[in-house]
Short mmCIF file of C-alpha atoms in Angstrom, two decimals:
data_model
loop_
_atom_site.label_atom_id
_atom_site.label_comp_id
_atom_site.label_asym_id
_atom_site.label_seq_id
_atom_site.Cartn_x
_atom_site.Cartn_y
_atom_site.Cartn_z
CA UNK A 1 106.76 85.75 113.09
CA UNK A 2 105.65 83.58 109.58
CA UNK A 3 106.76 85.59 106.77
CA UNK A 4 103.85 87.21 104.76
CA UNK A 5 102.74 84.98 101.86
CA UNK A 6 104.40 85.78 98.40
CA UNK A 7 107.01 87.75 100.35
CA UNK A 8 110.65 86.30 98.23
CA UNK A 9 112.74 85.17 101.03
CA UNK A 10 115.86 85.22 98.86
CA UNK A 11 115.43 89.17 98.84
CA UNK A 12 118.35 89.98 101.16
CA UNK A 13 118.49 92.95 103.65
CA UNK A 14 121.64 94.16 101.58
CA UNK A 15 120.29 94.07 98.13
CA UNK A 16 117.18 95.85 99.24
CA UNK A 17 119.84 98.03 100.67
CA UNK A 18 121.84 98.27 97.87
CA UNK A 19 118.44 99.21 95.44
CA UNK A 20 117.93 102.00 98.24
CA UNK A 21 121.63 103.44 98.11
CA UNK A 22 121.49 103.42 94.23
CA UNK A 23 117.97 104.74 94.16
CA UNK A 24 119.22 107.84 96.53
CA UNK A 25 122.63 108.14 94.22
CA UNK A 26 120.42 107.91 90.96
CA UNK A 27 118.67 111.12 92.09
CA UNK A 28 121.93 113.22 92.92
CA UNK A 29 122.99 111.70 89.47
CA UNK A 30 120.36 112.55 87.54
CA UNK A 31 120.41 116.09 85.47
CA UNK A 32 117.20 117.38 86.33
CA UNK A 33 117.70 117.50 90.00
CA UNK A 34 121.34 119.20 89.77
CA UNK A 35 121.70 122.94 90.21
CA UNK A 36 120.59 125.37 93.31
CA UNK A 37 117.33 125.68 91.12
CA UNK A 38 116.72 122.50 91.56
CA UNK A 39 117.06 122.20 95.52
CA UNK A 40 113.58 121.98 96.15
CA UNK A 41 113.31 119.12 93.35
CA UNK A 42 115.55 117.28 94.40
CA UNK A 43 115.65 117.05 97.88
CA UNK A 44 112.13 116.11 97.85
CA UNK A 45 113.04 113.05 95.40
CA UNK A 46 115.73 112.49 97.64
CA UNK A 47 113.25 112.19 101.04
CA UNK A 48 110.88 109.64 99.04
CA UNK A 49 113.85 107.43 98.57
CA UNK A 50 114.97 108.01 102.00
CA UNK A 51 111.49 107.07 103.42
CA UNK A 52 111.57 104.08 101.36
CA UNK A 53 114.11 102.38 103.24
CA UNK A 54 114.79 104.29 106.41
CA UNK A 55 112.26 103.90 109.39
CA UNK A 56 112.15 107.17 110.46
CA UNK A 57 109.41 106.27 113.36
CA UNK A 58 111.87 103.58 114.37
CA UNK A 59 115.23 105.63 114.75
CA UNK A 60 113.19 108.16 116.68
CA UNK A 61 111.76 105.80 118.90
CA UNK A 62 115.22 104.74 119.77
CA UNK A 63 116.32 107.58 119.49
CA UNK A 64 114.47 108.80 122.79
CA UNK A 65 114.90 105.50 124.35
CA UNK A 66 113.32 104.79 127.48
CA UNK A 67 111.57 107.94 127.36
CA UNK A 68 109.44 107.19 124.29
CA UNK A 69 106.99 104.69 126.97
CA UNK A 70 105.62 107.75 129.04
CA UNK A 71 104.61 109.85 125.79
CA UNK A 72 101.41 110.25 124.35
CA UNK A 73 100.37 109.29 120.93
CA UNK A 74 100.27 112.99 119.97
CA UNK A 75 103.72 113.60 121.72
CA UNK A 76 105.17 110.71 119.78
CA UNK A 77 104.19 112.15 116.61
CA UNK A 78 105.34 115.60 117.28
CA UNK A 79 108.81 114.12 118.26
CA UNK A 80 108.96 111.90 114.72
CA UNK A 81 107.86 115.10 112.98
CA UNK A 82 110.27 116.89 114.60
CA UNK A 83 113.28 114.28 114.39
CA UNK A 84 112.71 113.25 111.08
CA UNK A 85 113.14 117.01 110.04
CA UNK A 86 116.47 117.10 111.84
CA UNK A 87 117.72 114.32 110.53
CA UNK A 88 116.86 115.47 106.65
CA UNK A 89 118.23 118.90 107.73
CA UNK A 90 121.48 117.39 108.82
CA UNK A 91 122.38 114.92 106.45
CA UNK A 92 120.39 115.59 103.04
CA UNK A 93 122.76 118.51 102.58
CA UNK A 94 125.82 115.69 103.08
CA UNK A 95 124.76 113.61 100.65
CA UNK A 96 123.93 116.05 98.28
CA UNK A 97 127.90 117.08 98.25
CA UNK A 98 128.36 113.25 96.91
CA UNK A 99 130.78 113.45 94.07
CA UNK A 100 130.84 109.77 92.55
CA UNK A 101 132.24 108.59 95.62
CA UNK A 102 132.50 104.73 95.55
CA UNK A 103 130.29 102.32 97.60
CA UNK A 104 131.51 99.18 98.68
CA UNK A 105 129.20 96.47 100.80
CA UNK A 106 131.91 95.04 102.94
CA UNK A 107 130.03 92.22 104.92
CA UNK A 108 126.12 91.15 105.55
CA UNK A 109 124.91 89.57 109.41
CA UNK A 110 121.25 88.53 109.36
CA UNK A 111 120.11 86.74 112.75
CA UNK A 112 116.34 86.13 112.50
CA UNK A 113 114.54 89.89 111.60
CA UNK A 114 117.56 91.74 112.75
CA UNK A 115 120.75 92.31 110.08
CA UNK A 116 123.73 94.89 109.81
CA UNK A 117 125.48 95.72 106.49
CA UNK A 118 129.02 97.06 106.95
CA UNK A 119 130.15 99.11 104.25
CA UNK A 120 132.66 101.59 103.26
CA UNK A 121 132.57 104.76 100.98
CA UNK A 122 135.69 105.78 99.27
CA UNK A 123 136.77 109.74 98.89
CA UNK A 124 139.38 110.58 97.01
CA UNK A 125 141.67 110.56 100.02
CA UNK A 126 139.71 108.67 102.81
CA UNK A 127 137.51 105.84 103.26
CA UNK A 128 134.64 105.67 105.79
CA UNK A 129 133.02 102.92 107.22
CA UNK A 130 129.30 103.28 107.61
CA UNK A 131 127.27 100.12 109.06
CA UNK A 132 123.15 99.81 108.64
CA UNK A 133 121.64 98.26 111.26
CA UNK A 134 117.91 96.96 109.64
CA UNK A 135 115.26 94.56 110.62
CA UNK A 136 112.53 93.09 108.84
CA UNK A 137 109.07 94.31 108.35
CA UNK A 138 106.15 92.02 108.92
CA UNK A 139 106.09 92.95 105.18
CA UNK A 140 109.04 91.47 104.44
CA UNK A 141 110.66 94.95 103.68
CA UNK A 142 114.20 95.47 105.35
CA UNK A 143 114.53 98.86 106.81
CA UNK A 144 117.44 100.88 108.52
CA UNK A 145 116.81 101.69 111.96
CA UNK A 146 120.19 102.83 112.53
CA UNK A 147 123.70 103.91 110.94
CA UNK A 148 126.87 103.65 112.50
CA UNK A 149 129.38 106.13 110.98
CA UNK A 150 132.96 105.40 112.21
CA UNK A 151 132.48 103.37 115.22
CA UNK A 152 129.84 105.66 116.22
CA UNK A 153 125.75 104.71 116.48
CA UNK A 154 123.40 107.93 115.01
CA UNK A 155 120.60 106.32 117.20
CA UNK A 156 122.72 106.49 120.66
CA UNK A 157 124.45 109.46 120.12
CA UNK A 158 120.91 111.11 119.42
CA UNK A 159 119.74 108.62 122.56
CA UNK A 160 122.02 110.42 124.84
CA UNK A 161 121.61 113.86 123.84
CA UNK A 162 117.82 113.67 124.69
CA UNK A 163 118.23 111.73 127.48
CA UNK A 164 120.69 114.80 128.61
CA UNK A 165 118.32 117.61 127.60
CA UNK A 166 115.18 115.42 129.62
CA UNK A 167 117.25 114.98 132.66
CA UNK A 168 117.82 118.96 132.82
CA UNK A 169 114.22 119.79 131.02
CA UNK A 170 111.06 118.53 130.26
CA UNK A 171 109.63 117.14 127.05
CA UNK A 172 108.03 119.97 126.10
CA UNK A 173 111.49 122.34 126.50
CA UNK A 174 113.01 119.50 124.40
CA UNK A 175 110.47 119.73 121.59
CA UNK A 176 111.17 123.93 121.69
CA UNK A 177 114.04 123.24 121.17
CA UNK A 178 114.13 120.75 118.43
CA UNK A 179 111.50 123.37 116.68
CA UNK A 180 114.16 126.02 116.91
CA UNK A 181 116.91 124.07 115.56
CA UNK A 182 114.61 123.21 112.26
CA UNK A 183 113.19 126.16 111.70
CA UNK A 184 116.76 128.03 111.80
CA UNK A 185 117.90 125.23 109.97
CA UNK A 186 114.94 125.42 106.98
#
C-alpha cells in the first residue's frame, strides 16, 4: 500500500501514540475537568482523545473474531457501539484514577504497516507493562487496535469471552447481555 501523498513518513507510531497518551493525560491534569461536578465534561473530553488514537471498530472486529464475518452491517454497527461503550465504561474509570504515574516508552517494533510499542507505567509501588499494537491507516495515521496489559491481550480476552457466549447462545442473546452490562454501568 503506497503512502498518501503529503504524509510525513517520519512520524513514527511511537510519536503518534505518545502524543495521544499525552493528550489523554492533559485532560486528566486540566483543572477545568477535575472533580465530580465535571465528570460528564471530563469523560467527553477523554472519549474524544481516545477515539483519535484507538480504533474501536477494529478492536470490536478482532474481539468478535471469526463471528464478525457472518454479521450484517447493522449487527456489526450495533456490536461496535455496545463494545465501545463497554470499553469506555470499563477503562475510563481506571484512566480517571491516574495520579501522576510515570509512563516510560520502552521499545518500538515496526514491521510494514504494523507496530508494537512497549511501555511501562510506574506507580508508587509497582510497574505495569502495557504494550500497544497499532496499524497504519491508508491516511498514514497509526491507530491502536489492541492493548496487552501484563501479557494479556484485551482483544484476545474479549474474543474468548464472546466465543463462549456465542457457543452457548445466539448473537442476539450476546447483544442483549452487552446491553444489560452497559445499561447497568451507565
